[in-house]
XYZ file of C-alpha atoms in Angstrom:
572
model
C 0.000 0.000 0.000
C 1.206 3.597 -1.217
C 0.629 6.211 0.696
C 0.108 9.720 -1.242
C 0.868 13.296 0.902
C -1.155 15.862 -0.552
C 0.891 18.879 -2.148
C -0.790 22.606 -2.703
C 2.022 23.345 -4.664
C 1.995 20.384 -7.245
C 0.611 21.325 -10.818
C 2.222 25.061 -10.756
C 5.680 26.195 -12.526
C 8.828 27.171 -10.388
C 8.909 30.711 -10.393
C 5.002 31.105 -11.244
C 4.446 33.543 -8.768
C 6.847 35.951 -9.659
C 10.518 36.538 -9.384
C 9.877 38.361 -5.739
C 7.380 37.779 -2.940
C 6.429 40.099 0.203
C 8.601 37.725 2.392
C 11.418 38.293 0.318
C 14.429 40.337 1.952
C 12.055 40.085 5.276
C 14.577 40.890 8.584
C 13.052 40.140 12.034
C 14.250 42.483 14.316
C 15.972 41.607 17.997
C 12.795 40.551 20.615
C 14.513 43.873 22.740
C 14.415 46.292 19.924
C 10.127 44.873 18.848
C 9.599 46.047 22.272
C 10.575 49.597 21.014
C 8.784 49.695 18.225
C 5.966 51.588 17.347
C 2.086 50.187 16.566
C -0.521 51.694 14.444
C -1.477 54.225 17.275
C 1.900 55.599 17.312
C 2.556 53.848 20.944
C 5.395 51.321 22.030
C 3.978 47.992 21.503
C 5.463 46.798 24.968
C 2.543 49.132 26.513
C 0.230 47.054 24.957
C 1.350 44.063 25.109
C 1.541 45.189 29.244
C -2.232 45.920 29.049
C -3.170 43.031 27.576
C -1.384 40.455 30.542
C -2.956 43.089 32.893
C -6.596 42.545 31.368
C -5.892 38.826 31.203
C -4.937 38.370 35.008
C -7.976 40.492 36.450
C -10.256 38.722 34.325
C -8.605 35.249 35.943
C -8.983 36.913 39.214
C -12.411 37.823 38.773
C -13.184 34.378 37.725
C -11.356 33.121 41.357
C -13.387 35.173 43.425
C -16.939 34.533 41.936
C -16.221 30.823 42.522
C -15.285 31.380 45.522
C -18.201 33.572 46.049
C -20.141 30.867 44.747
C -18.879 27.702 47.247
C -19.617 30.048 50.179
C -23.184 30.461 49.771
C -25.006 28.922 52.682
C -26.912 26.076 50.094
C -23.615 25.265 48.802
C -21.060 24.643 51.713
C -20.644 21.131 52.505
C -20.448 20.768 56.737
C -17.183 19.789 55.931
C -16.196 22.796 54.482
C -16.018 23.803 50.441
C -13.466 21.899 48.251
C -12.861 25.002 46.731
C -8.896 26.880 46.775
C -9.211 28.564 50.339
C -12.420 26.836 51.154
C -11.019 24.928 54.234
C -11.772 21.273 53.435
C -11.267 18.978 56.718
C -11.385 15.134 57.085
C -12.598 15.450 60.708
C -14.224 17.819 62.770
C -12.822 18.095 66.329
C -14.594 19.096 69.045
C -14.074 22.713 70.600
C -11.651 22.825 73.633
C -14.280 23.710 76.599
C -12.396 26.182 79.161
C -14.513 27.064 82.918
C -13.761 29.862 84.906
C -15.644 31.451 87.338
C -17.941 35.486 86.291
C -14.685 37.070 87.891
C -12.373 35.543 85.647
C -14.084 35.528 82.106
C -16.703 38.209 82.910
C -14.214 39.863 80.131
C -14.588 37.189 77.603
C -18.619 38.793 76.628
C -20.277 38.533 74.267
C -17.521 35.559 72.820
C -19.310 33.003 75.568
C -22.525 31.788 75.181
C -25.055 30.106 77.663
C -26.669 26.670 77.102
C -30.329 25.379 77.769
C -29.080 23.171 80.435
C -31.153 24.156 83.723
C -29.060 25.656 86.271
C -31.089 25.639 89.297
C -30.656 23.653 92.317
C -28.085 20.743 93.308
C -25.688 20.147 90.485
C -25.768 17.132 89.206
C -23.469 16.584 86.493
C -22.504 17.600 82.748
C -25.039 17.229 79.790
C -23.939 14.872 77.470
C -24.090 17.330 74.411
C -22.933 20.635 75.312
C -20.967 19.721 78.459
C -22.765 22.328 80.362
C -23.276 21.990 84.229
C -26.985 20.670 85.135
C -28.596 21.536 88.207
C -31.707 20.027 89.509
C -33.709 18.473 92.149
C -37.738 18.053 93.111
C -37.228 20.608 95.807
C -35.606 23.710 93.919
C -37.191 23.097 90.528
C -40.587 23.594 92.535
C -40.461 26.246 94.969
C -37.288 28.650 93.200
C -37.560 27.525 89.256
C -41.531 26.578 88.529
C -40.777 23.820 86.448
C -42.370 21.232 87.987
C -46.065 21.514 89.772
C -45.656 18.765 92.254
C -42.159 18.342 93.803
C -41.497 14.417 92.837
C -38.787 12.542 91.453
C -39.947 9.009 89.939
C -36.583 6.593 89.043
C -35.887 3.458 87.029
C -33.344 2.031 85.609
C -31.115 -1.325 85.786
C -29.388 -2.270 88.942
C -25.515 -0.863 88.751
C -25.912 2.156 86.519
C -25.738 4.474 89.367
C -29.460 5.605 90.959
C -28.580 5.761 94.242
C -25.553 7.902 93.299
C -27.458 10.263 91.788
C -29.964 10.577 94.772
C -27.357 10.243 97.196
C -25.505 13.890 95.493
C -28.840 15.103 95.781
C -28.911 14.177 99.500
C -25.725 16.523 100.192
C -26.855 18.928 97.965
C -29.703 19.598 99.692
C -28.374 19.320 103.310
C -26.050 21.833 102.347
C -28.920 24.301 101.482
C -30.607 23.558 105.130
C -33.442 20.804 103.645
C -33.519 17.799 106.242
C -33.002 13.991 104.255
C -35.015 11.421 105.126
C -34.052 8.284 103.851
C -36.805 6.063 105.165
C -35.892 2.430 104.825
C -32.371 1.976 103.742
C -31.957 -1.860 102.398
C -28.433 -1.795 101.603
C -27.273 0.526 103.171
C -26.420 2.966 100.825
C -27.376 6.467 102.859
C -26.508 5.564 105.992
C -22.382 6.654 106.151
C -23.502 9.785 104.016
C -25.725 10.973 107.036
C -23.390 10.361 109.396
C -20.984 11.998 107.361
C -23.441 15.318 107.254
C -24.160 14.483 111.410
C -27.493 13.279 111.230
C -29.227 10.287 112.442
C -29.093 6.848 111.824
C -31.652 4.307 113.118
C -31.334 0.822 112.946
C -34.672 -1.369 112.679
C -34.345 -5.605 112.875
C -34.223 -8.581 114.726
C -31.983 -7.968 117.943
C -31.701 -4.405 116.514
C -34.204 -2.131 117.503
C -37.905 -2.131 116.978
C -40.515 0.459 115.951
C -44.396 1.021 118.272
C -46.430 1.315 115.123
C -49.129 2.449 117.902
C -46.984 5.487 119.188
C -48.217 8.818 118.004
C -44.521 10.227 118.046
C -43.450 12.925 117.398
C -47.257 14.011 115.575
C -48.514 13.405 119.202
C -46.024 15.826 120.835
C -46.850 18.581 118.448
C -50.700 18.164 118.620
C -50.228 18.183 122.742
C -47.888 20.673 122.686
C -49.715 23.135 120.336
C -53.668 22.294 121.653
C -56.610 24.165 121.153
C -58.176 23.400 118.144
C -54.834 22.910 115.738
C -53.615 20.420 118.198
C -57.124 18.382 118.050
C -56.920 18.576 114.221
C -53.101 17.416 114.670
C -54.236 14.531 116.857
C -57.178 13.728 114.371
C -54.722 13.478 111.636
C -52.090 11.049 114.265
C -54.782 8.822 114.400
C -55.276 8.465 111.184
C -51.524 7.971 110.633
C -51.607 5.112 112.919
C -54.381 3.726 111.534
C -53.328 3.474 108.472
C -49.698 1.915 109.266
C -51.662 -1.522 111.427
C -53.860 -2.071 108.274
C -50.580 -2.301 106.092
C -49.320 -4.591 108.927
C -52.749 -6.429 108.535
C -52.583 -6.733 104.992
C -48.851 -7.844 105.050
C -49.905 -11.139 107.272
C -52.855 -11.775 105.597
C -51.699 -11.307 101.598
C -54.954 -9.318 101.345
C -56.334 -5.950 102.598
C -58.710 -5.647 105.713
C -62.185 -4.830 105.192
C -63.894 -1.515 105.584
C -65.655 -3.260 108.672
C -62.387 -4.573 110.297
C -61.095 -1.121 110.018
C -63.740 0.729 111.744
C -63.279 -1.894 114.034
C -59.662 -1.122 114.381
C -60.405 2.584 115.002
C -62.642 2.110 118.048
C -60.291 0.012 119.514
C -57.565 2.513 119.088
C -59.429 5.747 120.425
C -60.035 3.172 123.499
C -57.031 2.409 123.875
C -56.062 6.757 123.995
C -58.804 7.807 125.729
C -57.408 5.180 128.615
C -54.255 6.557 128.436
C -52.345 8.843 130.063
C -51.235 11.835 128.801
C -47.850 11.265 127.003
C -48.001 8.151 127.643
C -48.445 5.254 125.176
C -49.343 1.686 124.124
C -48.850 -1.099 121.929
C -50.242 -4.039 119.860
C -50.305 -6.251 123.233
C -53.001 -3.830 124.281
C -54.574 -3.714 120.982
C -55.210 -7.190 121.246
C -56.809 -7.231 124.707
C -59.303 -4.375 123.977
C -60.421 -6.827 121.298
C -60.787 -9.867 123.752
C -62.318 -7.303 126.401
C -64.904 -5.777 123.734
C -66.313 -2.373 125.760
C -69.181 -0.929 124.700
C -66.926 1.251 121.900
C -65.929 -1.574 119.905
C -69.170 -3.537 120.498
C -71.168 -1.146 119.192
C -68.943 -0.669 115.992
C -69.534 -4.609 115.362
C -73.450 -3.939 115.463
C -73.245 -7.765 117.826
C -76.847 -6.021 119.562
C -75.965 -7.654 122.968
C -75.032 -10.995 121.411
C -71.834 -12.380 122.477
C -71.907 -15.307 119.560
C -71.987 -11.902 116.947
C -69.500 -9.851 118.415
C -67.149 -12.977 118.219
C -68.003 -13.348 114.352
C -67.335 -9.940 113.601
C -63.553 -9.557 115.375
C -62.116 -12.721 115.362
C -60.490 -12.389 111.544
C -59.030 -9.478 112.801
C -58.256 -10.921 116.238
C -56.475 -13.994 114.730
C -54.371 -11.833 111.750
C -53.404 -9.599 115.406
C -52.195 -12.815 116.853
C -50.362 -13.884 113.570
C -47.968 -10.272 114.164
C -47.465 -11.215 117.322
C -46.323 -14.454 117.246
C -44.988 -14.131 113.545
C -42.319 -12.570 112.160
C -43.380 -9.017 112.792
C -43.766 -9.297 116.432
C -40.511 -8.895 117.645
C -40.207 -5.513 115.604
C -43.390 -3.964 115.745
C -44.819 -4.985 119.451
C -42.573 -3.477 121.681
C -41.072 0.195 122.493
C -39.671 1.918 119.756
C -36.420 2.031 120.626
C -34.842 5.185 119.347
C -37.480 8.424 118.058
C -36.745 10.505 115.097
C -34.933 13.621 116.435
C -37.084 16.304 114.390
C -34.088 18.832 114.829
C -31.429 16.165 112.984
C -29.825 17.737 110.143
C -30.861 14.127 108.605
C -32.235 10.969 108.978
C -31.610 7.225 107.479
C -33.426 4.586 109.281
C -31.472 1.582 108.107
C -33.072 -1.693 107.508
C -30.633 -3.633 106.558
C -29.788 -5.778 109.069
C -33.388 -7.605 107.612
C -32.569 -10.893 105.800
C -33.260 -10.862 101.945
C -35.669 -13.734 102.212
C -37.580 -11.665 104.976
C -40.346 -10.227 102.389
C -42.575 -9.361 105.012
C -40.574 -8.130 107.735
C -38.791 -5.882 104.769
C -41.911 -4.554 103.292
C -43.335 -3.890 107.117
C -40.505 -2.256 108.238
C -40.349 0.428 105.295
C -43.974 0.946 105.526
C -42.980 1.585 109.228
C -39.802 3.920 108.838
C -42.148 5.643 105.942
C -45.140 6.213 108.270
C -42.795 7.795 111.116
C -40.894 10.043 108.640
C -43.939 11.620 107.191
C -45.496 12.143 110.733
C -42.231 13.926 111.876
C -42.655 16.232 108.731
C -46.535 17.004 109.580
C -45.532 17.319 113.319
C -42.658 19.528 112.394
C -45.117 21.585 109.781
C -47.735 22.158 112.594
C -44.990 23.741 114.998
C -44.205 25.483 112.424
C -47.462 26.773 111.166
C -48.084 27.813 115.389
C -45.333 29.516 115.810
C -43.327 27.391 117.981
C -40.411 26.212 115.601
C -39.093 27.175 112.479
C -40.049 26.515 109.131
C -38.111 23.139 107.639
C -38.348 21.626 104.476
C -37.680 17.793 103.817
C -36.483 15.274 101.300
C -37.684 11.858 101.363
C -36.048 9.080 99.349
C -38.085 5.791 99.390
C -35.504 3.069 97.742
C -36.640 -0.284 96.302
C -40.242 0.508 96.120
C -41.185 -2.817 94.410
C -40.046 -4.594 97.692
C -43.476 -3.628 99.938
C -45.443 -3.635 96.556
C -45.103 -6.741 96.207
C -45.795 -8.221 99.851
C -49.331 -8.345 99.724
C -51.584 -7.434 97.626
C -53.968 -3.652 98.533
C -50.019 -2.478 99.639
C -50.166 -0.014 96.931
C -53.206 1.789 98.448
C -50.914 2.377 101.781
C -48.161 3.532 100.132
C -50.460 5.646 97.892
C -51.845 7.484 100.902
C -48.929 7.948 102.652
C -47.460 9.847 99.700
C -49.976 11.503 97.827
C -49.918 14.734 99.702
C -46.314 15.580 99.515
C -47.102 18.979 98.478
C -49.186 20.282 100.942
C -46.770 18.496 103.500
C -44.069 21.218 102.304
C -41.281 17.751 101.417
C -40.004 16.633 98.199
C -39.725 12.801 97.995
C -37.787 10.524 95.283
C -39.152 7.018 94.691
C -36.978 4.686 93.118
C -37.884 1.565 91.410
C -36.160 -0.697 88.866
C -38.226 -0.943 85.495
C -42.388 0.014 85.146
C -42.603 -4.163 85.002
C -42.529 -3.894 88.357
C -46.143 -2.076 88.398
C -47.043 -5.121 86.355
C -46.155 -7.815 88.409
C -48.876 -6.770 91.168
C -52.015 -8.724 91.201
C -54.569 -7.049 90.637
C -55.310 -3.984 87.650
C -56.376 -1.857 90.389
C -53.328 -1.983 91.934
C -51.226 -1.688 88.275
C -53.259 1.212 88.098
C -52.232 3.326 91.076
C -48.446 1.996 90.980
C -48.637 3.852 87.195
C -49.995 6.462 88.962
C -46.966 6.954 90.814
C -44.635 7.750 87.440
C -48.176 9.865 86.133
C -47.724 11.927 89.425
C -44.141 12.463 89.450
C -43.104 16.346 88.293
C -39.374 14.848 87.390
C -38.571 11.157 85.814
C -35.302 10.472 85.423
C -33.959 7.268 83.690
C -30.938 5.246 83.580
C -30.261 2.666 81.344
C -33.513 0.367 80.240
C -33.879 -2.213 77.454
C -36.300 -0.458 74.393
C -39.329 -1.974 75.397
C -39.122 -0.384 79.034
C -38.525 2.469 76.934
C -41.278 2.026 74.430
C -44.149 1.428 77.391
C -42.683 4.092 79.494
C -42.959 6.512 76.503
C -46.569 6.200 76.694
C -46.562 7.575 80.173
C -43.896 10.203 79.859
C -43.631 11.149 76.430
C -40.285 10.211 75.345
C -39.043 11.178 71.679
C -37.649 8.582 69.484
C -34.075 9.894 69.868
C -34.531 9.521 73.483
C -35.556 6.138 73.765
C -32.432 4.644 71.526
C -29.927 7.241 73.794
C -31.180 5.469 77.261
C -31.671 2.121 75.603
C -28.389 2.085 74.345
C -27.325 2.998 78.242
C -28.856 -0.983 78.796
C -26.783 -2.481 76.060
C -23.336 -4.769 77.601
C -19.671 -3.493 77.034
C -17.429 -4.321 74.818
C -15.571 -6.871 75.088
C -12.201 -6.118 76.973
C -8.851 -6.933 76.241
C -7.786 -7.045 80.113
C -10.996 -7.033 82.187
C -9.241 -3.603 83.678
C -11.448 -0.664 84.963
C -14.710 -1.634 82.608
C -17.990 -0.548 83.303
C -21.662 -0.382 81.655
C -21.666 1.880 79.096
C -24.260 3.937 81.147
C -23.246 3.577 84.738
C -23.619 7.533 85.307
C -25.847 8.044 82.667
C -29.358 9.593 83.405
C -32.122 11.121 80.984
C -34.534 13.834 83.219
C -37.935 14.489 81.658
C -40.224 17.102 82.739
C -43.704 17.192 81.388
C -43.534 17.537 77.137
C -40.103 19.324 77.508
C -37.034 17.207 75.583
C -34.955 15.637 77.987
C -31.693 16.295 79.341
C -29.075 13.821 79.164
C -26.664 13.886 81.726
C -23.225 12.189 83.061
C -22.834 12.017 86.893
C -18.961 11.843 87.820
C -18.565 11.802 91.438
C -15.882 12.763 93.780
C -13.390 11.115 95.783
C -15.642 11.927 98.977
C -18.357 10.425 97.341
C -16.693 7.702 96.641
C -15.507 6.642 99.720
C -19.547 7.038 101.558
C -20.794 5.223 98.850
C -19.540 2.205 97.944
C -22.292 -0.322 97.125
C -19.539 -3.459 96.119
C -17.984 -3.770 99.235
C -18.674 -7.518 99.362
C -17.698 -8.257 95.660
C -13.918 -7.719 96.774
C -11.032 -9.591 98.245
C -10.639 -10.175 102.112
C -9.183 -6.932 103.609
C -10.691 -4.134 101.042
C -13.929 -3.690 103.229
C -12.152 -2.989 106.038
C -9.947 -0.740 104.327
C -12.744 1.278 102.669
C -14.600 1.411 106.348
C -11.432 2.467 107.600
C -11.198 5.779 104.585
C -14.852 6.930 105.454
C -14.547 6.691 109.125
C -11.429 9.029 108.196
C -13.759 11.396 105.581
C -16.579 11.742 108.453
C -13.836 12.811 110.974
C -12.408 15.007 108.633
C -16.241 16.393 107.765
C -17.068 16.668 111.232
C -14.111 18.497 111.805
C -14.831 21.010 108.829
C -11.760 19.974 106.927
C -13.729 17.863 104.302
């Protein structure tokens, strides 16, 4: 194969064009001495040759800058950063280094520091998990100083280990620091008890060989109401009564598994306004005599039982009640609950913990009867306290109740619920903030009865705060329902529930949401939070103790005998 390069100049003569062309004797000048030559205008063409590169490069600039313009639009920057020359592309974001300091020290820093929505009234509590900001909060402040709650409650759950009492327990000193009085009324572990010594308070111990607790005394509700009389002091004594009433039907129910009937109640209540009316002033009395007014029968009790003169009906009427009397006394409440109470709540402690721990696990009945007990005597030393108060004869005091492990009496006996229910319900009038704690809402479930699921519900429907620790998605999902818990919320504290990783060393690992706590309030989103406590802390509450080697128990009772000295002593 040939291949054939076109010519233009094939097919014409040498020469054709002429003996000359314009390119003939043609001399290209030096590049220097072009520069100096003149154009059609009469101007060196280095000028315009100068212009030209000038108009060239500000057109290339203007280019730059409107893409540049154009990445920095707000609907064009990725969160990243633009791609663009000088746009500031980054792989990763890091976070902001977070600097405190107290109004004296950055007060100069305004307007470059900015204020989060974390709520800042009241005990703090810990950092929120988003913006690091300090939380503050607790039923007490966020009722009477911030309004965000109407009814000062604080309703917990959440798994065992993740930290509840902890929280509670910083909201314990928080408070006694601010001149509230704790009352941690039935303390199973103990898990209160060092930190009230520690703030000087008082500890009571309630249990076999321990100490017992007159469910008949009046206490320190019958002191005020003699000590204010007149007509407040009747109403005071009214309301004692009452109180006392109340607290041997929850014994009664305990014993039997089932609550006492209206009948066996009013029954109950003549015998007991025998029993004072026989009495002497300050003086008091106990189930012993409770039981022999029954066997006696005067004409108060008799006529209660409608027996009309018959002995055969009178005996009908009292002897369920008269045998469940005789089942505390000779069962496993009677050591407890039939004899003297053997130390009183000082109403001028700074706090109180009456520690039940000294009960055996398998004691379900003794457990449940003794809270219901300690819970009954608290509450009357706040109304007492409330009434001096309200008569002039003792300052006004605020209190904190913290009632642990509610599922334990819930689940003695069925009608428990409507005890605990009216020992609680008025918290607000009663001028005290109380925190109930609880496991999971299946707790609620396990009672026996859908009237008594009901009013344990009732109990997270009532509460002005919830706070949550870690719980598996369905908790989550049916507590939602009650609470009103976003989407977001319920994976963040569900993922709180999920197990660790799996270590390399078994070193120092904990539950991903040991510390961890969610607090909702009404429709309002809730604030996530992280507790870290301090060494102080630490050392009064320690709830492992046992799960160490020989030696460490004595060695931690050995530091917080050392941090209450040293608290005592001011130097904490």
């Amino acid at each position: 194969m040939t291949l054939r390069v076109h010519d233009p100049g094939s097919g014409f003569a040498k020469g054709a064009s002429g003996p000359t062309t314009a390119l003939h004797g043609l001399v290209v000048p030096p590049e220097a001495e072009q520069e100096r030559e003149l154009d059609e205008t009469g101007r060196p063409r280095a000028r315009k040759k100068a212009r030209k590169q000038q108009a060239r490069a500000l057109l290339v600039e203007n280019r730059s800058m409107q893409r540049l313009a154009d990445a920095d639009r707000d609907d064009s920057v990725p969160h990243r950063g633009s791609a663009a020359l000088g746009g500031g592309r980054v792989a990763t974001l890091d976070p902001p280094t977070m600097w405190r300091a107290t109004t004296v020290q950055a007060c100069g820093l305004w307007p470059f520091a900015s204020g989060s929505g974390a709520p800042m009234t009241g005990v703090p509590l810990g950092q929120h998990l988003s913006t690091g900001a300090t939380v503050c909060g607790d039923p007490l402040n966020w009722f009477t100083r911030a309004r965000y709650i109407s009814n000062p409650s604080l309703f917990m759950l959440g798994m065992p280990g993740l930290g509840k009492s902890t929280l509670i327990n910083r909201m314990l000193i928080g408070l006694a620091a601010q001149g509230v009085v704790p009352l941690v009324l039935g303390d199973l572990k103990p898990d209160y008890a060092d930190t009230v010594r520690a703030l000087g308070g008082q500890v009571i111990s309630i249990g076999r060989g321990m100490g017992g607790l007159n469910v008949l005394d009046p206490g320190a509700m019958g002191a005020a109401a003699a000590r204010i009389g007149g007509r407040a002091g009747e109403a005071l004594a009214a309301e004692t009564h009452g109180r006392v009433l109340n607290m041997v039907a929850a014994l009664l129910t305990i014993v039997r598994g089932a609550p006492i009937s209206d009948h066996e109640q009013s029954v109950l209540s003549a015998c007991l306004r025998h029993l004072r009316e026989r009495t002497a002033e300050g003086g008091t009395f106990y189930l012993p005599d409770l039981l022999r007014v029954l066997e006696e029968g005067p004409p108060r009790v008799r006529q209660v039982t409608l027996d009309r003169g018959q002995e055969a009906r009178y005996r009908d009427a009292v002897d369920p009640l008269h045998r469940s009397l005789l089942g505390i006394l000779d069962g496993p409440l009677g050591d407890t609950f039939a004899s003297e109470t053997s130390t009183h709540v000082d109403p001028d402690a700074t706090a109180v913990c009456i520690d039940i721990s000294r009960i055996g696990e398998a004691d379900g009945q003794l457990t449940a009867a003794a809270m219901l007990a300690a819970w009954s005597d608290g509450l009357g030393t706040a109304a007492a306290s409330h009434a001096l108060a309200d008569a002039g004869l003792a300052p006004r005091r605020w209190f904190f109740t913290i009632l642990d492990e509610l599922w334990r009496p819930m689940r003695a006996a069925s009608g428990i619920v409507d005890r605990i229910d009216a020992l609680t319900r008025l918290n607000r009038s009663l001028g005290l903030a109380d925190a109930k704690i609880t496991h999971t809402l299946k707790d609620a479930e396990a009672l026996g009865t859908e009237a008594d699921k009901a009013k344990a519900r009732g109990f997270v429907e009532r509460a002005g705060m919830v706070a949550c620790a870690g719980l598996p998605r369905a908790e989550m999902e049916e507590l939602g329902k009650v609470v009103g818990l976003s989407r977001r919320e319920i994976e963040l504290v569900s993922s709180w529930s999920s197990p660790p990783g799996w270590a390399q060393n078994g070193a120092n690992e904990e539950p991903p949401g040991r510390g961890r706590f969610l607090i909702k309030v009404g429709g309002r989103p809730g604030v996530p939070i992280r507790v870290a406590i301090t060494d102080t802390e630490r050392h009064l509450h320690d709830t492992n103790t046992r799960w160490v080697s020989n030696g460490y128990s004595e060695r931690v009772a050995e530091e917080r005998a050392a941090h209450r000295a040293a608290l005592t002593a001011g130097d904490g």
